[in-house]
Coordinates of C-alpha atoms and ligand atoms in Angstrom, one line a residue:
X841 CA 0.0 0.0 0.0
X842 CA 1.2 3.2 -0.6
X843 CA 2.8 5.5 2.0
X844 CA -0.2 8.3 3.4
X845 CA 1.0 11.7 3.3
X846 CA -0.7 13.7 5.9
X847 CA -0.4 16.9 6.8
X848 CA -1.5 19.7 9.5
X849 CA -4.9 21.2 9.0
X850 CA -5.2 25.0 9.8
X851 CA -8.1 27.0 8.9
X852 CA -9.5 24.8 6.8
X853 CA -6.2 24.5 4.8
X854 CA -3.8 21.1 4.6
X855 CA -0.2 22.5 5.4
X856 CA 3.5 21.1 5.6
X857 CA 4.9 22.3 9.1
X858 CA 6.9 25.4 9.4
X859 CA 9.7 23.2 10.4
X860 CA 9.5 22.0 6.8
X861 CA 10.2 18.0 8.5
X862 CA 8.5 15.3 8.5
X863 CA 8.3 12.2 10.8
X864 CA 7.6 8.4 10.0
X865 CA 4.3 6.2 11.4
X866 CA 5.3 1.9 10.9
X867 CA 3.2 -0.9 11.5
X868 CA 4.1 -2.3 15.1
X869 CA 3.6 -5.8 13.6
X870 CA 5.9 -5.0 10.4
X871 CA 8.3 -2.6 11.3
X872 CA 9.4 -2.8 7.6
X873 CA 5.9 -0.9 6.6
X874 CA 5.8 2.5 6.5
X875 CA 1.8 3.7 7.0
X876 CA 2.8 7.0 6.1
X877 CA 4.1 10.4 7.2
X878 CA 2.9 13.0 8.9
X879 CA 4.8 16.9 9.8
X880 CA 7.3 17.4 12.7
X881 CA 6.0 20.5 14.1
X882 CA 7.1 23.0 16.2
X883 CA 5.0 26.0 18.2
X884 CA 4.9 28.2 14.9
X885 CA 2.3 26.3 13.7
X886 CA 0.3 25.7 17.1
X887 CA 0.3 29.5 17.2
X888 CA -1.2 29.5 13.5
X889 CA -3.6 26.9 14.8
X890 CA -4.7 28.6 17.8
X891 CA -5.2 31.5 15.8
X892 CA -7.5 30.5 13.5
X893 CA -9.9 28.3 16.1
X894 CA -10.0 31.5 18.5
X895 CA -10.7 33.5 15.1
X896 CA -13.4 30.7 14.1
X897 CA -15.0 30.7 17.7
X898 CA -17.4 33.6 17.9
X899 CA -19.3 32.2 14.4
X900 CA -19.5 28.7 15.7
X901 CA -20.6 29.6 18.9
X902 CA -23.5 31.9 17.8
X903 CA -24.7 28.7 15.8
X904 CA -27.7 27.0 17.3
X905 CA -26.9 23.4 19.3
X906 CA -28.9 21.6 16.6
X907 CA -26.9 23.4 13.7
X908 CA -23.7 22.0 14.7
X909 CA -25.1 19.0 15.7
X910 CA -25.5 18.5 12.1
X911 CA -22.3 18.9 10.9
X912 CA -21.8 15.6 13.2
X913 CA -24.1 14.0 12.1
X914 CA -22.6 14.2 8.0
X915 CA -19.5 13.4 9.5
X916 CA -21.1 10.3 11.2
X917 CA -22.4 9.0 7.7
X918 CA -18.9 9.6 6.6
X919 CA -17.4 7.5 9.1
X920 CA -20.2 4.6 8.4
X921 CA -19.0 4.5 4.6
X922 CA -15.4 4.2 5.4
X923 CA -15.6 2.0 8.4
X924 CA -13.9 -0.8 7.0
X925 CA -11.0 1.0 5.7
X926 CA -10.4 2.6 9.3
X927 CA -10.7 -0.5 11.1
X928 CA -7.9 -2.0 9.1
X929 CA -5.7 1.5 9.2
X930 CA -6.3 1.1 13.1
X931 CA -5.1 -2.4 12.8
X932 CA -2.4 -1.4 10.5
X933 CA -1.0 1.8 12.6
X934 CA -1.0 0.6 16.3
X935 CA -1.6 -3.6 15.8
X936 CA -4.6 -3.8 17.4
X937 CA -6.5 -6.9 16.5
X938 CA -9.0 -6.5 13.5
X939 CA -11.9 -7.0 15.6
X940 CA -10.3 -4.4 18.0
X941 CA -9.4 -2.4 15.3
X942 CA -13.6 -2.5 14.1
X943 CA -14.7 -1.6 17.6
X944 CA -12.2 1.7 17.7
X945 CA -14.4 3.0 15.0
X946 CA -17.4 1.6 16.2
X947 CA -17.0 3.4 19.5
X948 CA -15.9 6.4 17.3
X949 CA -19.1 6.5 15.5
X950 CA -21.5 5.9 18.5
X951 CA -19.1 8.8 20.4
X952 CA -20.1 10.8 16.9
X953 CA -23.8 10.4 17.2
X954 CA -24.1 10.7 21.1
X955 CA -22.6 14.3 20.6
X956 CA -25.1 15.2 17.8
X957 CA -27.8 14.0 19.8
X958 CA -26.8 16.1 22.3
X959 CA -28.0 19.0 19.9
X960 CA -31.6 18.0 20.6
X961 CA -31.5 17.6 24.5
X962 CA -31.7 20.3 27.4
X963 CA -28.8 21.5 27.7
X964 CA -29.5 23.7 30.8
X965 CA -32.4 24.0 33.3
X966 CA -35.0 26.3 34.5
X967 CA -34.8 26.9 38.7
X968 CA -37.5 28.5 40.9
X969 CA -36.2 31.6 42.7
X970 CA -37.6 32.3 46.2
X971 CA -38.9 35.5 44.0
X972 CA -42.0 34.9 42.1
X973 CA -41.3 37.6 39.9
X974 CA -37.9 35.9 38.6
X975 CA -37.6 33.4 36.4
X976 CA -33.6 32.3 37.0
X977 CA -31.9 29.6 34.8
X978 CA -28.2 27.3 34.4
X979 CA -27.3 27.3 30.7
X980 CA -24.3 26.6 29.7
X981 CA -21.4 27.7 27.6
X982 CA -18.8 26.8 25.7
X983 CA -15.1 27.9 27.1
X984 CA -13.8 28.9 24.2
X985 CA -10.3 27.2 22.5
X986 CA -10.2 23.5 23.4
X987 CA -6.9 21.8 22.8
X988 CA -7.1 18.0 22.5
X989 CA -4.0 15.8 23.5
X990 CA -4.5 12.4 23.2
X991 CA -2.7 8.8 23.1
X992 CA -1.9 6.1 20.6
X993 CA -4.2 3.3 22.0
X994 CA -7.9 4.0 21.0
X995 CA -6.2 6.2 17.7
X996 CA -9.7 7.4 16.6
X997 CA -12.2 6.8 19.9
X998 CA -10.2 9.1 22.2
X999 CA -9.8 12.1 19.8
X1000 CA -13.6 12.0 19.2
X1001 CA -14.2 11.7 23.1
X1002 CA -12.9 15.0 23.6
X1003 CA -13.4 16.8 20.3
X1004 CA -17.5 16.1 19.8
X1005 CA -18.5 17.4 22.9
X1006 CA -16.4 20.5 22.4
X1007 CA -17.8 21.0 18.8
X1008 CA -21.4 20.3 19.7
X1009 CA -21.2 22.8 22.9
X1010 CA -19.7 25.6 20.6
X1011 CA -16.1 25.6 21.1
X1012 CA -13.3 25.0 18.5
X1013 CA -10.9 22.5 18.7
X1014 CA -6.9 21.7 18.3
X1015 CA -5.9 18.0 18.2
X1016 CA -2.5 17.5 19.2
X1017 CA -2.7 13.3 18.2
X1018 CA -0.2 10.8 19.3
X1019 CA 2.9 10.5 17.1
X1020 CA 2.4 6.8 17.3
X1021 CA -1.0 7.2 15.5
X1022 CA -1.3 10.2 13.5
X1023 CA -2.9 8.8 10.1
X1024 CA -5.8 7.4 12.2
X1025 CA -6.0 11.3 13.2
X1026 CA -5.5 12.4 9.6
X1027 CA -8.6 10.6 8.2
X1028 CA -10.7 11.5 10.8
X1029 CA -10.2 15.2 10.3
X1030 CA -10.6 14.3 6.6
X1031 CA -13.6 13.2 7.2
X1032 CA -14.6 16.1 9.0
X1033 CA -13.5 18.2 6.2
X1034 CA -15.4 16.8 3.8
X1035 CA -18.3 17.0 6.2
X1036 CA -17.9 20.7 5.5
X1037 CA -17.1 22.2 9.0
X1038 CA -15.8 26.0 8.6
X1039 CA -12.4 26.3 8.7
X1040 CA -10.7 27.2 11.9
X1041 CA -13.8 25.3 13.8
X1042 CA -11.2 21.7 14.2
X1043 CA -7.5 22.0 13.4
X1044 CA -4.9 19.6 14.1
X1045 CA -1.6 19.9 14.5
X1046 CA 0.8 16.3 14.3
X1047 CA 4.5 16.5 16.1
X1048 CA 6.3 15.3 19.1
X1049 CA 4.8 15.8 22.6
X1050 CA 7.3 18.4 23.6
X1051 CA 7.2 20.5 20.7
X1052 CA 3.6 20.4 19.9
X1053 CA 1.8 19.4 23.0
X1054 CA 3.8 21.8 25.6
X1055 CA 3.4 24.8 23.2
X1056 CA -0.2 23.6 22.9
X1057 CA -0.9 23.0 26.8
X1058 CA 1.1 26.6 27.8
X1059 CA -0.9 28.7 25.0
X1060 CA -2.6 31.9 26.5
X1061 CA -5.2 31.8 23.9
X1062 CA -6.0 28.2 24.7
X1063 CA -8.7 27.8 27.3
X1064 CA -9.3 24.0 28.0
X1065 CA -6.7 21.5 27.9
X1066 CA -8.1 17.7 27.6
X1067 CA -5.3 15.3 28.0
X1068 CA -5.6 11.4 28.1
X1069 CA -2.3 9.7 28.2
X1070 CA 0.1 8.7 30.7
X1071 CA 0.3 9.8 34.6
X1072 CA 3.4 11.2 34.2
X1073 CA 2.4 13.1 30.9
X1074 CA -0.2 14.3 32.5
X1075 CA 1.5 15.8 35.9
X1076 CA 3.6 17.8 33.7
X1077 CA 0.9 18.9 31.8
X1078 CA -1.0 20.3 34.7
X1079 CA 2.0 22.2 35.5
X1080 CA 2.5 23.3 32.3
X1081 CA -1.6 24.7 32.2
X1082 CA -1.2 26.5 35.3
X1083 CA 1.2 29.1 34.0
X1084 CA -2.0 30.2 32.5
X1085 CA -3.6 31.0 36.3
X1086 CA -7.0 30.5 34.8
X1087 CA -6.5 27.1 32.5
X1088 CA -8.4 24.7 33.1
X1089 CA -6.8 21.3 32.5
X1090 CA -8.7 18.3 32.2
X1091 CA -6.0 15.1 32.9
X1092 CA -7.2 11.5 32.4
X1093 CA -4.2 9.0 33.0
X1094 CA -3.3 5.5 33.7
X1095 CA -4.3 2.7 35.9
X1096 CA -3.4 -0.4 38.1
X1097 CA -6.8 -2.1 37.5
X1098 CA -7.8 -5.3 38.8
X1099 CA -10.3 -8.0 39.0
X1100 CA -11.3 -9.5 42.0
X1101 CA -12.6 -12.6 42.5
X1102 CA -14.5 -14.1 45.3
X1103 CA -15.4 -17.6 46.8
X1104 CA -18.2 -18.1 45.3
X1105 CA -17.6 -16.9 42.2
X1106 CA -18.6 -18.7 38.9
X1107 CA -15.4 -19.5 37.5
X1108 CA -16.9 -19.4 33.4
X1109 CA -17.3 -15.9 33.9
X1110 CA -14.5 -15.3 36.5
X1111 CA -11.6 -17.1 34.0
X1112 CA -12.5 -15.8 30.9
X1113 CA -13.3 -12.0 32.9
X1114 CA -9.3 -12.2 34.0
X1115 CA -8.3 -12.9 30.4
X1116 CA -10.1 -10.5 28.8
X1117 CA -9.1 -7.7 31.1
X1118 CA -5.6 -8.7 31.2
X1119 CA -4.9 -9.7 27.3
X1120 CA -7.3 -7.5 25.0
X1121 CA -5.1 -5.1 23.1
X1122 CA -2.3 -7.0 24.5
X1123 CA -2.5 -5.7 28.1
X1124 CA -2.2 -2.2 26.3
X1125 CA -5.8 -0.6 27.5
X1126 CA -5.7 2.3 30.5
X1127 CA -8.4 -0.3 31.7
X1128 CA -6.1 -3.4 31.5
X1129 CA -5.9 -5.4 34.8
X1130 CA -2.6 -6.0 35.4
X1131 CA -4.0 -7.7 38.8
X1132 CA -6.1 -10.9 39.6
X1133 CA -7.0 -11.1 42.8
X1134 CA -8.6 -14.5 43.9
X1135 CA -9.7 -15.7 47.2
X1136 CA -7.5 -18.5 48.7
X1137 CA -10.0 -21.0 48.5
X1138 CA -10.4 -21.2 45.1
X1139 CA -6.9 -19.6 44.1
X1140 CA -5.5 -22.9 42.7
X1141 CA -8.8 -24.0 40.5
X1142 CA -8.9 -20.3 39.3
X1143 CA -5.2 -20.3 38.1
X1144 CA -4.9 -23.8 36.6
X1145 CA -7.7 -22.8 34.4
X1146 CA -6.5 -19.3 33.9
X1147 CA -3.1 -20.3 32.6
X1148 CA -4.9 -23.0 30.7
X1149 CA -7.1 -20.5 28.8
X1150 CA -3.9 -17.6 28.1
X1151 CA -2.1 -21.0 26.4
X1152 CA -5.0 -21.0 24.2
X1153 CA -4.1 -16.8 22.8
X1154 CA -3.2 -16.8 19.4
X1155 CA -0.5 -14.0 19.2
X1156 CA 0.0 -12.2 15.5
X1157 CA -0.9 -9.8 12.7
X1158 CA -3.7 -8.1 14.0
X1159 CA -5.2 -8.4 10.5
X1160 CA -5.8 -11.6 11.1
X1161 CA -9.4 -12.8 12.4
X1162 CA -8.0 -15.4 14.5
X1163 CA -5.6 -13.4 16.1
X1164 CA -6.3 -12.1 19.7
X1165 CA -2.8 -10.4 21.1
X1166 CA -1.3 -8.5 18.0
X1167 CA 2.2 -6.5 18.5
X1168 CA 3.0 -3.7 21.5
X1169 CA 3.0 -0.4 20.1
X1170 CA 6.8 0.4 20.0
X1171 CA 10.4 -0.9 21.3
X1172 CA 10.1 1.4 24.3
X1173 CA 6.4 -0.9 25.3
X1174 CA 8.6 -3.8 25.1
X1175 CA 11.3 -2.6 27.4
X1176 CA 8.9 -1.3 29.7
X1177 CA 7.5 -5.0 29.6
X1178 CA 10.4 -6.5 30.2
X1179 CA 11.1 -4.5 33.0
X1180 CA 8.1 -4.8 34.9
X1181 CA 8.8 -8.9 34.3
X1182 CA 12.2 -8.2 36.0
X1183 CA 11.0 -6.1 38.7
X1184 CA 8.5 -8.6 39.9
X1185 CA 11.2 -11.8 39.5
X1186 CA 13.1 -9.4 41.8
X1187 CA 9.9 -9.4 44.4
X1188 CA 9.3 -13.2 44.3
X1189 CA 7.0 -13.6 41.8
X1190 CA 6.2 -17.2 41.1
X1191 CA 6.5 -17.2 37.8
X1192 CA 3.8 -19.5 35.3
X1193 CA 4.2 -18.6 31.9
X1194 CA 7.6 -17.0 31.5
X1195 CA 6.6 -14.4 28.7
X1196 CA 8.9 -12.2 27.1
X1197 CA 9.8 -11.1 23.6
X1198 CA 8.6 -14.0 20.5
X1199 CA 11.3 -15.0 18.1
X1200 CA 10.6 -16.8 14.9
X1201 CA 9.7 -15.5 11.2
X1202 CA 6.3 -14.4 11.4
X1203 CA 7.6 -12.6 14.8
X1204 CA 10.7 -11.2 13.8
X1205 CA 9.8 -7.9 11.9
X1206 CA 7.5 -6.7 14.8
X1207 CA 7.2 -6.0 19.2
X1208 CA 5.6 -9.2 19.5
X1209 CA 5.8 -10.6 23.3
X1210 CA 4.2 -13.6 25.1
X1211 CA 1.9 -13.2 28.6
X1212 CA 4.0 -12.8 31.5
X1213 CA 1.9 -14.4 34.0
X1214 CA 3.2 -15.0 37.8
X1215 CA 1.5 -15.9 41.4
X1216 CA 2.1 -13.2 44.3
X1217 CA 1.5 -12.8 47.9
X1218 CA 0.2 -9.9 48.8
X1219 CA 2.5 -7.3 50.9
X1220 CA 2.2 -3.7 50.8
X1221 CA 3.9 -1.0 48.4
X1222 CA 5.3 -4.0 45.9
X1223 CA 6.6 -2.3 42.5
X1224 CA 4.7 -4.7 40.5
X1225 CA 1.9 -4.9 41.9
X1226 CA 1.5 -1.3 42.0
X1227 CA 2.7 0.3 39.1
X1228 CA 0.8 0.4 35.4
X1229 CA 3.0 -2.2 33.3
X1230 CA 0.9 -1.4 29.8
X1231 CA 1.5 -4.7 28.8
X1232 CA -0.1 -8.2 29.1
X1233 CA 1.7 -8.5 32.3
X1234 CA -0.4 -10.3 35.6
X1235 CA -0.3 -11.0 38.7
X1236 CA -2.4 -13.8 40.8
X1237 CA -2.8 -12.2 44.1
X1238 CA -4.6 -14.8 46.6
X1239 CA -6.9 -12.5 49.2
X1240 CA -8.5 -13.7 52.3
X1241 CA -12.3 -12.9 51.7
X1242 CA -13.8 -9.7 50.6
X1243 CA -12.4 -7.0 52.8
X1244 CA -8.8 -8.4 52.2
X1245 CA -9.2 -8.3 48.4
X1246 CA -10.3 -4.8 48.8
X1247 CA -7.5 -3.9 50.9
X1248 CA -5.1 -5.0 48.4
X1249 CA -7.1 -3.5 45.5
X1250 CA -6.8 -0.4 46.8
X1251 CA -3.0 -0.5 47.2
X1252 CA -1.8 1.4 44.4
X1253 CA -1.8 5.2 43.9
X1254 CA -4.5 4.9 40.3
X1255 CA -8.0 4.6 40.4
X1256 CA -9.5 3.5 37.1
X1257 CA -11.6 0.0 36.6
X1258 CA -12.7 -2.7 38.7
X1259 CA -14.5 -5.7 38.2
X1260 CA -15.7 -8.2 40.8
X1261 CA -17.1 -11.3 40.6
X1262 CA -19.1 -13.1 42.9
X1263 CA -22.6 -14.3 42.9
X1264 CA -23.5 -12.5 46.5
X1265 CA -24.9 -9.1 46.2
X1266 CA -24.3 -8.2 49.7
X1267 CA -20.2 -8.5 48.5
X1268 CA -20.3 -6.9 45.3
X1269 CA -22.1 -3.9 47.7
X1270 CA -19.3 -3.8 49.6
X1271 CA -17.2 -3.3 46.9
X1272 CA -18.8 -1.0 44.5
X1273 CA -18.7 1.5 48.1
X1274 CA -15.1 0.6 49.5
X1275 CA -13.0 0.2 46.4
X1276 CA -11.3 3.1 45.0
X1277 CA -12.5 3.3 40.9
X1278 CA -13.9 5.3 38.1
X1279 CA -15.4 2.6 36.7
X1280 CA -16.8 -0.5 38.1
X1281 CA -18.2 -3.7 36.7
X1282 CA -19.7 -6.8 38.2
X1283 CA -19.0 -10.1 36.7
X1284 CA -17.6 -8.7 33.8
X1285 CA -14.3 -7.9 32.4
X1286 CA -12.4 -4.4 33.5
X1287 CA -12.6 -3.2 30.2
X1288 CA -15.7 -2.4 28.5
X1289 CA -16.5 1.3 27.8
X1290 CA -19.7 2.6 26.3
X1291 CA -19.4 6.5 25.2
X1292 CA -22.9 7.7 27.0
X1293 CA -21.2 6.4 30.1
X1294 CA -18.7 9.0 32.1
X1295 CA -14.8 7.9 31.4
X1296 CA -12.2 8.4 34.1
X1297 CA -11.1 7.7 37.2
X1298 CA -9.7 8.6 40.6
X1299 CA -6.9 9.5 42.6
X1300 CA -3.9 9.3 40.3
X1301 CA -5.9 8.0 37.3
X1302 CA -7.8 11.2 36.8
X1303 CA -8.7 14.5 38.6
X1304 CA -12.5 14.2 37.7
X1305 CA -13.2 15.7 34.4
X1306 CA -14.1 12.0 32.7
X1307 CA -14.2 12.2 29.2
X1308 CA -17.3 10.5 27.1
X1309 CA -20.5 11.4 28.7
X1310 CA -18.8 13.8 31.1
X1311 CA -17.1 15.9 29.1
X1312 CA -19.6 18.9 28.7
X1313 CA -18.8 19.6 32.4
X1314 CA -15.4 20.2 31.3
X1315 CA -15.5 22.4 27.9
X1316 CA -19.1 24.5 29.2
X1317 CA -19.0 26.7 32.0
X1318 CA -22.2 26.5 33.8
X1319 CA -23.7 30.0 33.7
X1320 CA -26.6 31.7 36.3
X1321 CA -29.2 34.1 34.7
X1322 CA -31.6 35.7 36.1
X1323 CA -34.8 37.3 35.1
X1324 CA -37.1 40.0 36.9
X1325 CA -41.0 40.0 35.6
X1326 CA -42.2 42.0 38.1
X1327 CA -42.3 46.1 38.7
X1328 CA -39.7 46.9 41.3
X1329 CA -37.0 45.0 42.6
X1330 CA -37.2 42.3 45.1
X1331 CA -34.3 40.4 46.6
X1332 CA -33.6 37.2 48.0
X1333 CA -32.9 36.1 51.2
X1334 CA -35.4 38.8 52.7
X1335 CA -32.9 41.5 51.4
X1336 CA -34.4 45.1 51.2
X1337 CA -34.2 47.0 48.4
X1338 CA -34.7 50.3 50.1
X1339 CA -32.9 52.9 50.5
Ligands
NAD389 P1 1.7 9.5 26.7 O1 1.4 10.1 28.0 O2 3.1 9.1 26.4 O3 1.3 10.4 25.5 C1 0.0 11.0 25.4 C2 0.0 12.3 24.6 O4 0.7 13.3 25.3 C3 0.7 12.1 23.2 O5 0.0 12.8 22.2 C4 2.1 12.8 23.5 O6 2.7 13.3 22.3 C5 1.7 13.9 24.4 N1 2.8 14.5 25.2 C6 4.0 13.9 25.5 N2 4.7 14.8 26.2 C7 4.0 16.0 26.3 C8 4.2 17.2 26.9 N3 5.3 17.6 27.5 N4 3.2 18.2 26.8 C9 2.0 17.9 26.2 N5 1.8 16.7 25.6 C10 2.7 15.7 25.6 O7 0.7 8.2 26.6 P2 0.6 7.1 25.5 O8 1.8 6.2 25.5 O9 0.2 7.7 24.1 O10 -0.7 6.3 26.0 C11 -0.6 5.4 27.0 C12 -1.0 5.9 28.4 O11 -2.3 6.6 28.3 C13 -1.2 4.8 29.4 O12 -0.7 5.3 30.7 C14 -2.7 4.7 29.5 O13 -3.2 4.1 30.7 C15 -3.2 6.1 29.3 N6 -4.6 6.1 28.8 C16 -5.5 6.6 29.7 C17 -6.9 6.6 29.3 C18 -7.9 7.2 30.2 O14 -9.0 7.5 29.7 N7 -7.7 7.3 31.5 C19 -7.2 6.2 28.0 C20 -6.2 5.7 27.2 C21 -4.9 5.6 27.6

């Protein structure tokens, strides 16, 4: 297939970068492929970017909700006639499975329609004031400039987390997409061109995360931040944001998710629940459970079949049905993989399945790796039990009973998923109100994210501007207006109006 060329779009207008460079996107599972290239920028053109969406902002924002609803909803149709071709350049540009790759865009489109719907629902409410006279109301609206940061690992989902409800609430938009992924970026903002947004309304600008995203994340004229990547990312982002003493940064990060499994848990859900939420995108989701923990009287049944089942994973070119672990995303995932494996070696992990890095032809051209699957006792502040390993890298952590297990969920300084399975409701209570989560599932996997649902999580995972359904809280400022009917003025709160 030929190489894609894309290119920055400012104003309505594809551009090279100022810098005049470009960089290179490959196919994790054929390093040999070359899925095209996209412009090295630098802050020259995030200035030209910013430029044109604050320039662009008044227009859009005077539009009515239902009119820029509709510009979604074109670009939804879009997305439905090219859905095959993006599932496979999801596949292609960060080696998600095929069916993975088909549920990226899925979730894209359903993220696509949920914000135009949006342009048909109340969108603010009407309150009673303690004066009869008044009529007082919350609307809401938009912030301004929204800058859009986002990671490799859902290339097309995440952008259109943050960017729809932005659009649909009248702001305009910069996305700053990974480096990883930027050609899954570049068709969707094709697609948005051709669905005839005015110019300035969504630009995007492609580059490294220092010279792109800082200049981005410090700009005075930028009003929102959203940002979904790593924790660390993230921290300095926040620092970078508050130079600007009124930005407001929005900061969704990692996670040390687990599932917990209790006593009398039915193990065909329980064993193939574990898998899922450890292996799926090859342990690469912020929603990955790099933890299993089981209770000690059914610990050894659970990991015999466990082990049994991850023997069974097909590893391979995501383009392949059959395959369910495709590549990790770069060398760096691998060394971070293989460091983790070390680190918990070094804590007396019981190692089952020794994973590590697959040799052989069909392997050699990509980051393909094996589980690394290992049995742990519990004991406070472990490394590897603790810290997000982004890779299909678990742990089977025996608990005693339910508080125990929550105990050592709770253990790490993230906040993201949990998933519980048990048949007793009164245990799955306690959970769902002592765990420490954004998102919680019972008898289920950890993963599992459906856009009309809020996105985030707690404590290091997220600082409680979820993306998804929650989003609007973050890009719309929620405004007080208030109305007199009556012939003079009377206060609240028994206030005189005298003089
Ligand atoms: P990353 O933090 O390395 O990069 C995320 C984005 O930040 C990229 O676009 C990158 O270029 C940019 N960036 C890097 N340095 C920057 C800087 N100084 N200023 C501004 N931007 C900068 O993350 P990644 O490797 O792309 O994604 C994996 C991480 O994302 C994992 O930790 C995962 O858990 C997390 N994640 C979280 C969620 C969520 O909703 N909570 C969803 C998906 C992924």
């Amino acid at each position: 297939m030929q190489p894609i060329e894309a290119k920055n779009y400012i104003n309505g207008v594809w551009k090279a970068s100022t810098t005049g460079k470009t960089f290179e996107s490959r196919n994790p599972a054929n390093t040999n492929e070359i899925i095209g290239t996209a412009p090295d920028s630098a802050a020259a053109d995030v200035d030209e970017a910013v430029a044109a969406a604050r320039n662009a902002f008044h227009k859009w924002s005077q539009l009515s909700w239902v009119t820029r609803a509709d510009y979604l909803d074109k670009f939804a149709q879009l997305i439905k006639r090219d859905l095959q071709e993006m599932s496979r350049l999801v596949t292609r540009e960060c080696g998600k499975p095929i069916n993975e790759g088909r549920a990226d865009v899925v979730e894209t489109l359903h993220m696509v329609q949920f914000a135009a719907s949006l342009g048909r629902m109340p969108v603010g409410s009407v309150i009673s004031s303690e004066i009869p006279e008044k009529d007082a109301y919350i609307r809401r609206k938009p912030k301004g400039v929204v800058g859009c940061i986002t990671p490799w690992n859902f290339p097309m989902a995440i952008p259109m987390w943050e960017i729809c409800p932005s659009l649909v609430s009248g702001n305009t938009v910069i996305l700053k997409p990974s480096e990883e992924t930027p050609l899954c970026a570049h068709h969707l903002i094709s697609l948005m061109h051709e669905a005839g947004f005015p110019p300035g309304v969504v630009n995007i600008v492609h580059g490294m995360g220092e010279t792109v995203g800082a200049p981005l994340t410090a700009h005075p004229n930028v009003d929102v931040i959203l940002f979904t990547g790593s924790y660390n990312v993230g921290k300095l982002v926040q620092k970078q944001a508050a130079n600007d003493a009124y930005k407001f940064a929005a900061t969704e990060m990692g996670g040390k998710n687990a599932v917990i499994v209790l006593s009398d848990a039915d193990l065909n859900i329980a064993v193939p629940a574990g898998i899922l939420s450890a292996f799926k995108t090859s342990g690469q989701r912020c929603v990955t459970s790099n933890r299993i923990i089981v209770d000690k009287k059914i610990v050894d049944e659970y990991q015999e079949k466990f082990v049994q089942m991850a023997d069974r994973i097909k590893i391979g070119n995501g383009l392949s049905e059959d395959v369910f672990m495709g590549p990790l995303i770069n060398k760096e995932g691998v060394q971070k993989f293989l460091f983790h494996n070390q680190k918990a070696r070094e804590e007396g992990a019981d190692v089952l399945r020794n994973g590590g890095v697959l040799e052989g032809p069909e392997f050699e051209c990509g980051n393909f790796v094996s589980p690394f699957i290992y049995r742990m006792d519990y004991r406070p502040n472990t490394f590897c039990l603790r810290e997000e390993a982004f890779s299909p890298h678990v742990a089977i952590i025996p608990c005693d009973g339910v508080e125990n297990a929550v105990e050592i969920y709770n253990d790490t300084d993230y906040g993201l998923a949990m998933a519980v399975c048990t048949e007793d409701y009164r245990k799955w209570r306690y959970v769902r109100d002592n765990a420490e989560y954004g998102l919680g599932y019972v008898n289920l996997p950890s993963i599992g994210a459906e856009v009309h649902l809020p996105f985030g999580g707690v404590k290091k995972s997220g600082n409680g501007h979820p993306s998804a359904e929650g989003l609007l809280e973050a890009v719309t400022h929620r405004t007080a207006f208030t109305v007199n009917f009556g012939g003079e003025i009377k206060m609240a709160q028994g206030l005189s109006a005298k003089l």
